[in-house]
Amino acid sequence: MEETKRTNVNELGEFGLIDHLTGHFKNRHKSTVRGIGDDAAVVDNGGDELTVVSTDMLLEGIHFDLMYSPLQHLGFKAISVNVSDIYAMNATPAQVTVSIAISNRFSVEALEKLYEGIEFACEYFGVDLVGGDTTSSMKGLVISVTAIGKVAKEKITYRNTAKVGDLICITGHVGGAYLGLQLLEREKQLYLDNPKIKPDLEEQDYLVGRQLKPHARKDMIEQFAKNDLVPTAMIDISDGVASELFHICKQSDVGAILEEEGVPIHPKAEEMALKFSLDPATCALSGGEDYELLFTVDAKDLDKVRYMADIYIAGEIVEKSEGVMLHTKGGNRHKLQAQGWKHF
Ligand code: ADP
Ligand code: MG
């Protein structure tokens, strides 16, 4: 009998799997400027602007837990994480499609709540809901969103264009969403053990909000435009700073020195990390889902980024041979570790 080979997807990992399945595909159209590999695909339909397209899927039990994710927040988050990939190209989102798969567990009223959040996000990010698909699922809720945006040709920002000497910058604060998740998981466990216990989430609005309703950085793209700044490379932080920096370095064929001192962790996140006996720096570097932006700028733009609101300079791009290093607060230098979210 012929032996059929069975390879577990774990063996390849998420990116290895995508590459294994799609690496040999050829693009047929001149209009396909960039395919798989960046935050969004890039299409040139003629004219001064490029079109960018990105898709992301959220699954109940994998990406969200309805025990603590209110449906309005979930609707908002589904749009936010998708337009985040459009902003990561320095582009402006304009349209979204939303597809849902629902089991009979969901009532019309519940779905109305989901769409209230979607509607609020469409208003907040200035996008039009233009289509989608609705189908049933055996179990649980699936939400898949596609976002379409535009950017002037000279402003498009890829992942593979960082160069030696560029500064590494991070918007906002990182690590908060991960600690928000730890908090929600802890309260869920306590509740399951004893349903009479009331959740103790008072004064945790910040961390819980970072997890449940992240706000993609529309304001940053606007700030770049106002200051005539075009980053040399950019990616959004969905899997954690370390993992995203590895993507930029690998694709740009460069190394990096990340300054632990420069990685912005919010005081509330730091405090909670210590309460959970976690290392705040590890939470900031490897905690996912902050949906901030990690980008590089030419050194000549130092003064521009230095005076922009909510941007932190956290290191420098170096030669590839130097590797991707972390310069710790204690003055040590070692290889950066990435423990991004792996859903397999
Ligand atoms: P992001 O985190 O920015 O959403 P991903 O890590 O999900 O990006 O995906 C990396 C790249 O691989 C993207 O360019 C994405 O479009 C592409 N990709 C992911 N899954 C598939 C797939 N099943 N088939 C083709 N391309 C895929
Ligand atoms: Mg992305």
JSON list of C-alpha atoms and ligand atoms in Angstrom, two decimals, residues 38-40 54 56 81 84-86 88 159 235-238 244 291, ligand 2:
[
{"chain": "A", "resi": 38, "resn": "ASP", "atom": "CA", "xyz": [3.24, 42.71, 3.49]},
{"chain": "A", "resi": 39, "resn": "ASP", "atom": "CA", "xyz": [0.42, 44.03, 5.68]},
{"chain": "A", "resi": 40, "resn": "ALA", "atom": "CA", "xyz": [-1.67, 44.59, 2.55]},
{"chain": "A", "resi": 54, "resn": "SER", "atom": "CA", "xyz": [-6.03, 43.43, 3.39]},
{"chain": "A", "resi": 56, "resn": "ASP", "atom": "CA", "xyz": [-8.19, 39.30, 8.56]},
{"chain": "A", "resi": 81, "resn": "VAL", "atom": "CA", "xyz": [-7.55, 45.29, 13.19]},
{"chain": "A", "resi": 84, "resn": "SER", "atom": "CA", "xyz": [-4.64, 48.79, 10.98]},
{"chain": "A", "resi": 85, "resn": "ASP", "atom": "CA", "xyz": [-3.03, 46.80, 8.14]},
{"chain": "A", "resi": 86, "resn": "ILE", "atom": "CA", "xyz": [-4.04, 49.56, 5.71]},
{"chain": "A", "resi": 88, "resn": "ALA", "atom": "CA", "xyz": [0.67, 50.05, 8.10]},
{"chain": "A", "resi": 159, "resn": "ARG", "atom": "CA", "xyz": [8.13, 46.28, 5.22]},
{"chain": "A", "resi": 235, "resn": "ILE", "atom": "CA", "xyz": [4.30, 47.26, 10.01]},
{"chain": "A", "resi": 236, "resn": "ASP", "atom": "CA", "xyz": [1.45, 47.19, 12.50]},
{"chain": "A", "resi": 237, "resn": "ILE", "atom": "CA", "xyz": [1.99, 45.49, 15.85]},
{"chain": "A", "resi": 238, "resn": "SER", "atom": "CA", "xyz": [-0.40, 42.56, 15.93]},
{"chain": "A", "resi": 244, "resn": "GLU", "atom": "CA", "xyz": [7.26, 42.59, 13.88]},
{"chain": "A", "resi": 291, "resn": "TYR", "atom": "CA", "xyz": [-2.29, 47.48, 17.00]},
{"chain": "B", "resi": 2, "resn": "MG", "atom": "MG", "xyz": [-0.17, 43.63, 9.79]}
]
